Short mmCIF file of C-alpha atoms in Angstrom, two decimals:
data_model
loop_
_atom_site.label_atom_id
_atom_site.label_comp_id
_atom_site.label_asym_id
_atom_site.label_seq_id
_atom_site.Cartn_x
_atom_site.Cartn_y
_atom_site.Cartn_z
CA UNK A 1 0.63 -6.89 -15.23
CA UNK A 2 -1.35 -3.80 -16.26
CA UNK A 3 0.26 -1.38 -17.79
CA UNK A 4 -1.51 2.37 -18.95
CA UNK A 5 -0.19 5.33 -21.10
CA UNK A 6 0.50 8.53 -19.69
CA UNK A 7 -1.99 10.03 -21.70
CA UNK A 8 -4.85 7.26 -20.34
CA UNK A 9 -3.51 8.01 -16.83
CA UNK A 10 -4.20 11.99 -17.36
CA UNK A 11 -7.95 11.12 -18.92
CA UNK A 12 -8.68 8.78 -16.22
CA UNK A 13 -7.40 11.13 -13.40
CA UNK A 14 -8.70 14.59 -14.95
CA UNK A 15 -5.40 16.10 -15.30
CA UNK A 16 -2.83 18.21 -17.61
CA UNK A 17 -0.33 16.25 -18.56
CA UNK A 18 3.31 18.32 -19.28
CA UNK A 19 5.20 15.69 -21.53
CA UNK A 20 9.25 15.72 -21.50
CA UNK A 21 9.13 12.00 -22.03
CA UNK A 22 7.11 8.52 -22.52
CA UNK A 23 6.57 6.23 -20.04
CA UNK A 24 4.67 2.77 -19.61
CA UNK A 25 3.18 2.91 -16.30
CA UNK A 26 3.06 -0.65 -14.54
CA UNK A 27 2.78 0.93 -10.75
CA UNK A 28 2.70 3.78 -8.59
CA UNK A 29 4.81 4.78 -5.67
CA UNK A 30 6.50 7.78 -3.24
CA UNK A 31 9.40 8.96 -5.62
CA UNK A 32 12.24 7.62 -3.54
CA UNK A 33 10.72 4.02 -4.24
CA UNK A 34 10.25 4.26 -7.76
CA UNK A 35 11.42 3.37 -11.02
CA UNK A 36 11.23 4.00 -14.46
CA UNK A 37 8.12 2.10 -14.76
CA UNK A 38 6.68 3.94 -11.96
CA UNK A 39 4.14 6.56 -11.54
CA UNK A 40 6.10 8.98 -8.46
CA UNK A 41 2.89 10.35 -6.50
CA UNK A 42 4.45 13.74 -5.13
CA UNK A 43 0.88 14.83 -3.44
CA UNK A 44 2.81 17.37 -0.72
CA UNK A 45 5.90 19.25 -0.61
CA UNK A 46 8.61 16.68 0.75
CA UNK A 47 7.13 14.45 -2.23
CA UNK A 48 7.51 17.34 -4.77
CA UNK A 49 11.24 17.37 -3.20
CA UNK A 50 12.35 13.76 -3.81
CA UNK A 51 11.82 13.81 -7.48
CA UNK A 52 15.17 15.27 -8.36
CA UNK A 53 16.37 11.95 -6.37
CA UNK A 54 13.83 9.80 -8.08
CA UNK A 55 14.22 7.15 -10.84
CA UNK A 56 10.92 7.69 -12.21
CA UNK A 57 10.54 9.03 -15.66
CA UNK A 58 6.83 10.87 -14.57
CA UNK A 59 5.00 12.20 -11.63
CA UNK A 60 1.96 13.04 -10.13
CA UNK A 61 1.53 16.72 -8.80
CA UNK A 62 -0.78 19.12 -7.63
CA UNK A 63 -1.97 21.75 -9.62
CA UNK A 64 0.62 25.03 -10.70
CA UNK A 65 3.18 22.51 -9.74
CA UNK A 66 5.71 22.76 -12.94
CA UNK A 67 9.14 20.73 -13.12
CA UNK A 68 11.63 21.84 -16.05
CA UNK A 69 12.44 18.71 -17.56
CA UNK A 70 10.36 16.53 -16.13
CA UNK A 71 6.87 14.78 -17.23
CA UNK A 72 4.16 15.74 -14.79
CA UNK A 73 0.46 15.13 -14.66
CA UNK A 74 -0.72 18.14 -12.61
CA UNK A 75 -4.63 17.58 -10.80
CA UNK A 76 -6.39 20.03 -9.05
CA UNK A 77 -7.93 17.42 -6.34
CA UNK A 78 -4.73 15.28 -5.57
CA UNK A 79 -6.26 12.84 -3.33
CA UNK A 80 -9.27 12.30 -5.34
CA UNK A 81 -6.81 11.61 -8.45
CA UNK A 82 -4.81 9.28 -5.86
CA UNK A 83 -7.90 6.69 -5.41
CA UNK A 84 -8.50 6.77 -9.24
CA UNK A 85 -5.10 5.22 -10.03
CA UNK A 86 -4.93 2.67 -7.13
CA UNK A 87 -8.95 2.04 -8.08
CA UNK A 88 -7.11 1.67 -11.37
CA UNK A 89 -4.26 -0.68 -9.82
CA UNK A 90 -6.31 -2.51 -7.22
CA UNK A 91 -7.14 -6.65 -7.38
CA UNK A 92 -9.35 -7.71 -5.36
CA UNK A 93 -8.77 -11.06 -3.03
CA UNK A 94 -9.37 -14.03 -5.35
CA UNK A 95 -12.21 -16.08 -4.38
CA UNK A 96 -13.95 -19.28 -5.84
CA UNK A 97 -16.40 -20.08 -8.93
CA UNK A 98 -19.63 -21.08 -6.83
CA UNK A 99 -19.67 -22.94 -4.00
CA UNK A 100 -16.96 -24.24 -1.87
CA UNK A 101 -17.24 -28.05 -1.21
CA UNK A 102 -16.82 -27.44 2.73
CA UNK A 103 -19.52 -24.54 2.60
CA UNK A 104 -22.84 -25.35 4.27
CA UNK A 105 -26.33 -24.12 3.15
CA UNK A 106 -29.67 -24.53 4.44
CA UNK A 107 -32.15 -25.81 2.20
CA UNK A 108 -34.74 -23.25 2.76
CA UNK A 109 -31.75 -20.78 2.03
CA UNK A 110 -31.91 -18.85 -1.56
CA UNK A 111 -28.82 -17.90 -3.61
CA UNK A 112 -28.79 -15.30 -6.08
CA UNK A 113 -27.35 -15.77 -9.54
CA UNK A 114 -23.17 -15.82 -9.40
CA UNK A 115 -22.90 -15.82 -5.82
CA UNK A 116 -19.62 -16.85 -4.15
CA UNK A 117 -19.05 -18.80 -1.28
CA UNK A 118 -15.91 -19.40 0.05
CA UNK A 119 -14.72 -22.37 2.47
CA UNK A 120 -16.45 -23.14 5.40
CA UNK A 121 -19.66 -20.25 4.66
CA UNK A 122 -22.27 -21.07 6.66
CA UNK A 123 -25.62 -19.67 5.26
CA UNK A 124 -28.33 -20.74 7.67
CA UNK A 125 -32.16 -21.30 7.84
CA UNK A 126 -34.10 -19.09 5.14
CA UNK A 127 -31.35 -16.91 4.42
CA UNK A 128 -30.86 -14.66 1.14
CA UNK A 129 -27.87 -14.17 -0.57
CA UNK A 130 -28.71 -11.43 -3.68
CA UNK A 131 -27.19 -12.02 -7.08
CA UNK A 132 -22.84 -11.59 -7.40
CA UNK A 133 -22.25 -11.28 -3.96
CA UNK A 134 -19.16 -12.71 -3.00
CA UNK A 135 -18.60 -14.27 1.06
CA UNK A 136 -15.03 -15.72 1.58
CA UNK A 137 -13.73 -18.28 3.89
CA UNK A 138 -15.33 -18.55 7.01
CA UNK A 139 -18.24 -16.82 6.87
CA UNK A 140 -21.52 -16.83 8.70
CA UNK A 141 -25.06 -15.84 7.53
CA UNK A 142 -27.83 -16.06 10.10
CA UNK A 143 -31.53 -17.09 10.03
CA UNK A 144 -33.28 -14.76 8.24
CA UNK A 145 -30.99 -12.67 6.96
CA UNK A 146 -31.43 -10.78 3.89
CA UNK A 147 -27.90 -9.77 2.32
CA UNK A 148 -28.33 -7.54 -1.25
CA UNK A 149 -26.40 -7.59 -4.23
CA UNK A 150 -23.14 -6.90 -5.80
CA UNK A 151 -21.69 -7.62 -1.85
CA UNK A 152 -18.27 -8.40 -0.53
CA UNK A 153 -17.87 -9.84 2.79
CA UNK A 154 -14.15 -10.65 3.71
CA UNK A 155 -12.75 -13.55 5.59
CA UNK A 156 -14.26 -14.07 9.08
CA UNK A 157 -17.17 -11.98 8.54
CA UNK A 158 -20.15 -12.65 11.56
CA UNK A 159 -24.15 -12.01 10.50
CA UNK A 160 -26.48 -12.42 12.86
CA UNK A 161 -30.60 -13.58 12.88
CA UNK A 162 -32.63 -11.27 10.18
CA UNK A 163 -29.87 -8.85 9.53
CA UNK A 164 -30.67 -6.85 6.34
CA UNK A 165 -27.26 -5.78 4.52
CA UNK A 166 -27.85 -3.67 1.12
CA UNK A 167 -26.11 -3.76 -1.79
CA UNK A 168 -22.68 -3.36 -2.83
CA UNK A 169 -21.89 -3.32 1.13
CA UNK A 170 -18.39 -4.14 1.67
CA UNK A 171 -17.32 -5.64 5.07
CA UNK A 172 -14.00 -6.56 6.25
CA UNK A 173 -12.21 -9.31 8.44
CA UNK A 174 -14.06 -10.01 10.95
CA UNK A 175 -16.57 -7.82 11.54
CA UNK A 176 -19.98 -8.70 13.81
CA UNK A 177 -23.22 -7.49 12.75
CA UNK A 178 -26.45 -8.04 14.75
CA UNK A 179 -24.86 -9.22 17.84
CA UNK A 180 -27.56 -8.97 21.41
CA UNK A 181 -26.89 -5.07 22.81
CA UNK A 182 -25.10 -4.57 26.36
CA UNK A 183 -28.44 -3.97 28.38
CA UNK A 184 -29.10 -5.45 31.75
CA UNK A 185 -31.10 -4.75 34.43
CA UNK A 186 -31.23 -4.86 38.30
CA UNK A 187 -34.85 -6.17 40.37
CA UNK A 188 -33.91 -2.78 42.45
CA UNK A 189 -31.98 0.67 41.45
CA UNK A 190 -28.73 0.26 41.03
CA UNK A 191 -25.76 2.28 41.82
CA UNK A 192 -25.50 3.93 38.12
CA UNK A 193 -29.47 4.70 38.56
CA UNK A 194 -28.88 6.42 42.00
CA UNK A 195 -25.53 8.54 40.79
CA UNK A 196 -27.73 9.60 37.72
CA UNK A 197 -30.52 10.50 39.73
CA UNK A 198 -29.16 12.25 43.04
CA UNK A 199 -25.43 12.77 42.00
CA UNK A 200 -24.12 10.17 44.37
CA UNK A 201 -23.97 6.56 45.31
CA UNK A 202 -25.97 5.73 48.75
CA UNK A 203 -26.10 2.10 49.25
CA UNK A 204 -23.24 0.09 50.27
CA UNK A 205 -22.21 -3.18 49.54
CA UNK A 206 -25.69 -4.00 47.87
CA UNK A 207 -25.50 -7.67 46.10
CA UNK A 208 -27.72 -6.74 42.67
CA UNK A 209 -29.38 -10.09 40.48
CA UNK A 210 -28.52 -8.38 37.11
CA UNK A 211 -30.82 -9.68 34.03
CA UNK A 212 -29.82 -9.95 30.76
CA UNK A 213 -32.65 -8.08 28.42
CA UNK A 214 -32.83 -9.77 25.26
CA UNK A 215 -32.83 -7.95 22.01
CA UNK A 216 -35.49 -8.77 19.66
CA UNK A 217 -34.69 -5.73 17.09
CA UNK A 218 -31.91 -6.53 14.33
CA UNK A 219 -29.36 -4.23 12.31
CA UNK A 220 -30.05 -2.68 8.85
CA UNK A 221 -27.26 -2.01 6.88
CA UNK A 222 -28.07 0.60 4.21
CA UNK A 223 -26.37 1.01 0.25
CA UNK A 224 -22.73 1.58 -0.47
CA UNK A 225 -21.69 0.87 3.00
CA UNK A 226 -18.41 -0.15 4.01
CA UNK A 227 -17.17 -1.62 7.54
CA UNK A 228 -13.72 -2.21 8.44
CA UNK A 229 -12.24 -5.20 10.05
CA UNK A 230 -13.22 -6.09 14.00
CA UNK A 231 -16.32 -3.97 14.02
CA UNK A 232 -19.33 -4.86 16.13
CA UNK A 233 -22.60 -3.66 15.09
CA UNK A 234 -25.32 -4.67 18.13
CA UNK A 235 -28.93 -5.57 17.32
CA UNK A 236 -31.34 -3.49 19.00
CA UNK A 237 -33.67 -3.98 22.09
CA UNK A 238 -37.09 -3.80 20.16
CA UNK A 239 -36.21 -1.43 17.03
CA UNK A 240 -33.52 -2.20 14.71
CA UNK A 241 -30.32 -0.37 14.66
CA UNK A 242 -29.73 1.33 11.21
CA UNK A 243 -26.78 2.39 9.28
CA UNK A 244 -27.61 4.88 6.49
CA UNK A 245 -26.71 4.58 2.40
CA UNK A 246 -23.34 5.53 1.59
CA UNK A 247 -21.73 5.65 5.61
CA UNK A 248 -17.78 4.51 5.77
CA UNK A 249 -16.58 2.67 9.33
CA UNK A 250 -13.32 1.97 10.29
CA UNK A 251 -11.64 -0.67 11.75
CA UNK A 252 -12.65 -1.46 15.82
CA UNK A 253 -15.33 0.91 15.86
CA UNK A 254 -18.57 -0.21 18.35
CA UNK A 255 -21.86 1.08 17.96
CA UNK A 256 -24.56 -0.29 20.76
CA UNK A 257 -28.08 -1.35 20.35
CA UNK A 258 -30.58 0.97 18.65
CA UNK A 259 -28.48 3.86 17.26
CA UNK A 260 -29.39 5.34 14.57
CA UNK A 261 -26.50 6.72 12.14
CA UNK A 262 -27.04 8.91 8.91
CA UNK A 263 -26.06 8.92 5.43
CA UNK A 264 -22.35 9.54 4.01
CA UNK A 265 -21.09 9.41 7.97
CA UNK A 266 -17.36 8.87 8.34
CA UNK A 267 -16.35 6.57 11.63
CA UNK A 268 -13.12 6.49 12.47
CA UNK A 269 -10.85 3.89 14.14
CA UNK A 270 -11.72 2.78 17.67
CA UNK A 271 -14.77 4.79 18.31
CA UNK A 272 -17.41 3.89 20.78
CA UNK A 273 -20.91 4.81 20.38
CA UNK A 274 -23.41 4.06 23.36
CA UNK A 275 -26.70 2.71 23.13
CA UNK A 276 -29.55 4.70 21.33
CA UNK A 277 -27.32 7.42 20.26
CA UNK A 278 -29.07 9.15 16.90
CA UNK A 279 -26.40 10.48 14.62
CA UNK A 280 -27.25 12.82 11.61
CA UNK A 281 -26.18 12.39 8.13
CA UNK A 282 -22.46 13.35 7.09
CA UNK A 283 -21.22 13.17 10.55
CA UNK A 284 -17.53 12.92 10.47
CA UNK A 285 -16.28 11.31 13.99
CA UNK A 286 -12.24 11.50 14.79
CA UNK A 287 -10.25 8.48 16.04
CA UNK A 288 -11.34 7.01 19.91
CA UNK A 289 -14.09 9.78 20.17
CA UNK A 290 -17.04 8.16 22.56
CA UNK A 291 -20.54 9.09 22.51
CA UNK A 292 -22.59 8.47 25.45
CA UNK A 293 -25.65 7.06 25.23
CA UNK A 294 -29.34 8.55 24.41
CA UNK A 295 -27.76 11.58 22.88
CA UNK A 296 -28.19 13.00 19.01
CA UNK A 297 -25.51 14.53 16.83
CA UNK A 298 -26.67 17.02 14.18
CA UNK A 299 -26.24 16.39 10.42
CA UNK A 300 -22.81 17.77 9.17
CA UNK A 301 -20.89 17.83 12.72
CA UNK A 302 -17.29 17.03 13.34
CA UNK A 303 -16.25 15.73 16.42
CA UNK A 304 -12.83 15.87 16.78
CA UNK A 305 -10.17 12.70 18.13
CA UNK A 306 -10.50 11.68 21.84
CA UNK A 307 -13.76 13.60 22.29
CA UNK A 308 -15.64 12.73 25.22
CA UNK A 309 -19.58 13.31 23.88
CA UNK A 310 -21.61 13.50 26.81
CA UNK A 311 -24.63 15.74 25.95
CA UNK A 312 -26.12 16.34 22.41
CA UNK A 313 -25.01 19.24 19.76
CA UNK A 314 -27.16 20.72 16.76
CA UNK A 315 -26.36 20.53 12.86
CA UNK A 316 -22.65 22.06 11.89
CA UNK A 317 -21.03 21.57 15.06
CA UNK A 318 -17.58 21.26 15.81
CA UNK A 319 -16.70 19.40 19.05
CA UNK A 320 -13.75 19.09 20.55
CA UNK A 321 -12.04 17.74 24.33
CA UNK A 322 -13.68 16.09 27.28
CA UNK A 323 -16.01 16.52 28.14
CA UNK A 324 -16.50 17.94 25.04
CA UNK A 325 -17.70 21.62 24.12
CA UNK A 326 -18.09 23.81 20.71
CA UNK A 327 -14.54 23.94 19.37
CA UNK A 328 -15.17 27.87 20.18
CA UNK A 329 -15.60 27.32 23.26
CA UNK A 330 -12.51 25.04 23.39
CA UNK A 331 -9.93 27.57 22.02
CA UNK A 332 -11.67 29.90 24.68
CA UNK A 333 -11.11 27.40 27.72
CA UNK A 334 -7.35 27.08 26.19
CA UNK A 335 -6.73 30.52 26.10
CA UNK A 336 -8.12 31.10 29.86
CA UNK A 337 -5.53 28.45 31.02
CA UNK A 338 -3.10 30.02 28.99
CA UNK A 339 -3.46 33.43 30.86
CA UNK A 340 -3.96 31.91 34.10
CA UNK A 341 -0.11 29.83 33.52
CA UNK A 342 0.89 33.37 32.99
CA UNK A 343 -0.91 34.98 35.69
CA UNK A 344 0.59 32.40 38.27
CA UNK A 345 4.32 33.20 36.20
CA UNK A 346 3.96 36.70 37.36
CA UNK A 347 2.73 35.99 40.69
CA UNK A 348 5.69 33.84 41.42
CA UNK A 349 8.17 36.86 39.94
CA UNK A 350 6.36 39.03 42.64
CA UNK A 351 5.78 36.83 45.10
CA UNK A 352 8.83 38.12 47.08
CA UNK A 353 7.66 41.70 46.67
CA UNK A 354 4.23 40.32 48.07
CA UNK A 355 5.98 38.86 50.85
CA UNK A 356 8.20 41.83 52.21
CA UNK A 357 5.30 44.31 51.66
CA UNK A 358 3.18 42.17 53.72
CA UNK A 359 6.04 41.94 56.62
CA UNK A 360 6.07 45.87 56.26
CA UNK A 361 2.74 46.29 56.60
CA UNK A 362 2.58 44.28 59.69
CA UNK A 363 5.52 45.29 61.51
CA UNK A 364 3.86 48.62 60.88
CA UNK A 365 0.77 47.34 62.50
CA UNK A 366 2.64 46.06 65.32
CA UNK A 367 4.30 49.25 66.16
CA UNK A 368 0.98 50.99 65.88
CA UNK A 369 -0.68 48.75 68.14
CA UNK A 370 2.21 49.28 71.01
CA UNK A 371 2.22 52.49 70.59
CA UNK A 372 -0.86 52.73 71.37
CA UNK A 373 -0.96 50.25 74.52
CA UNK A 374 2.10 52.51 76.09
CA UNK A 375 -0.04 55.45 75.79
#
């Protein structure tokens, strides 16, 4: 069990540490689940709260955040001072000295110096595993491949033919890179080629051949890069699909054949990225946002949860909705339907004004009109 001072704990995280008492710190937790062993994280108000219910004997708090009595270790950056201590907490999944008995490796295949496989590995023809990189049970290297050093592929993990991985790449259960891309074609234009064309589908009941189009490109994972579990990464047509140094992916997250993303980009869960899509560095893209394909997304853009991306934005662009539009523009379109439910509010409060004005106004034309016809 590891167990740190309070002072280490303050070095470690940057902070300023307001003693009322000692502690040895085996753990951290919420303050209702701690004890006196236990570092309470109190990172937002409701936290702050609980500690006059918690058993803990310290906490940590955000900056100007002062508790009479209490021993606090106040950082300016609470969430950056969170990863420190669970970086400082953390052990990783155990895995094996060497090689498994039950893994299987090609002969023309090279191994790096302190490289770990786990059961099962399969590391296929001419394959390169750098030096201390670790592949658990499970796992599959294709022909070619080049993985770096310093790696850590999880349980399950699929690489395909001549994938290049970099170093210190961490990828989790299950993910798939260098799979063949979605792209077909038909001997004749096809429905989707005639709506994109002419905005509308002529033919009828048209029985298409569809080919398969191979991809001969493969997938280039860059530095530092981390994928999380059930992601598919597809090999590209002719040119490789590339992931940039430093990029974080979340869990069930596509990207098709031949895109192109950026440095220090942040993917979030269940987002689905379209063939040949070009995304700049330090994109940050929400939860179940889709990009369509053939489009580019400037460096530094957000685009925000559920957006539907169908055309391309510049550099420093927010994007919200669906389809999706300038976040400017959003709050704009909100506000117009806002004024419009309003507009139709007051209509319906007046609509029985409307209503006897307009019998008024006609019986008053029909009285003018027979007036005139007994003249």
């Amino acid at each position: 069990m590891r167990t740190f001072t309070l002072e280490q704990i303050a070095q470690i995280t940057g902070g300023m540490l307001s003693k009322a008492q000692d502690a040895a710190i085996t753990n951290i937790a919420p303050p209702l689940l701690a004890d006196e062993n236990t570092l309470a994280l109190a990172l937002g108000e409701e936290e702050i709260n609980n500690l006059s219910q918690t058993k803990a004997k310290a906490a940590l708090v955000p900056l100007g955040v002062n508790i009479e009595g209490f021993t606090t270790i106040e950082v300016e950056r609470p969430r950056l001072a969170m990863m420190k201590l669970i970086t400082m907490f953390y052990e990783e999944p155990r895995t094996n000295d060497g090689i498994h008995p039950t893994a299987t490796v090609h002969p023309s295949a090279k191994l790096g110096q302190n490289v770990s496989l786990g059961p099962n590995v399969v590391i296929a023809e001419n394959a390169q595993i750098g030096d201390n990189t670790k592949i658990l049970a499970n796992g599959y290297i294709g022909n070619g491949a080049v993985i770096g050093t310093d790696c850590f592929f999880h349980p399950g993990v699929n690489i395909g033919d001549r994938v290049k991985v970099g170093n210190k790449v961490i990828l989790h259960h299950g993910v798939s890179l260098g799979a063949d891309g979605f792209s077909f074609v038909t001997e004749n234009p096809n429905n989707i080629e005639q709506a994109r064309k002419d905005g509308e589908i002529k033919e009828n009941n048209v029985e298409q051949v569809i080919f398969k189009i191979p991809s001969i490109g493969s997938v280039v994972i860059g530095n530092n890069v981390e994928i999380g579990a059930n992601t598919a990464i597809d090999r590209g047509t002719i040119e490789n699909t590339v992931i940039g140094d430093n990029t974080k992916i979340d869990d069930l997250v596509m990207i098709g054949h031949n895109c192109r993303v950026g440095k220090g980009c942040m993917i979030v869960s269940q987002v689905g990225i379209a063939g040949s899509c070009v995304i700049g560095d330090r994109v940050v893209i929400a939860g179940q946002a889709g990009l369509a394909d053939h489009i580019s997304i400037g460096d530094d853009t957000i685009i925000a949860a559920k957006a539907g991306v169908t055309k391309s934005f510049p550099e420093k662009s927010i994007v919200v909705g669906a389809p999706a539009v300038p976040r400017k523009e959003f709050i704009k379109q909100l506000k117009i339907m806002k004024d419009a439910g309003d507009l139709i509010a007051k209509f319906k409060k007046y609509e029985p004004l409307l209503k006897t004005f307009e019998e008024g106004v006609n019986e008053g034309v029909n009285e003018g009109i027979n007036e005139g016809v007994g003249k």
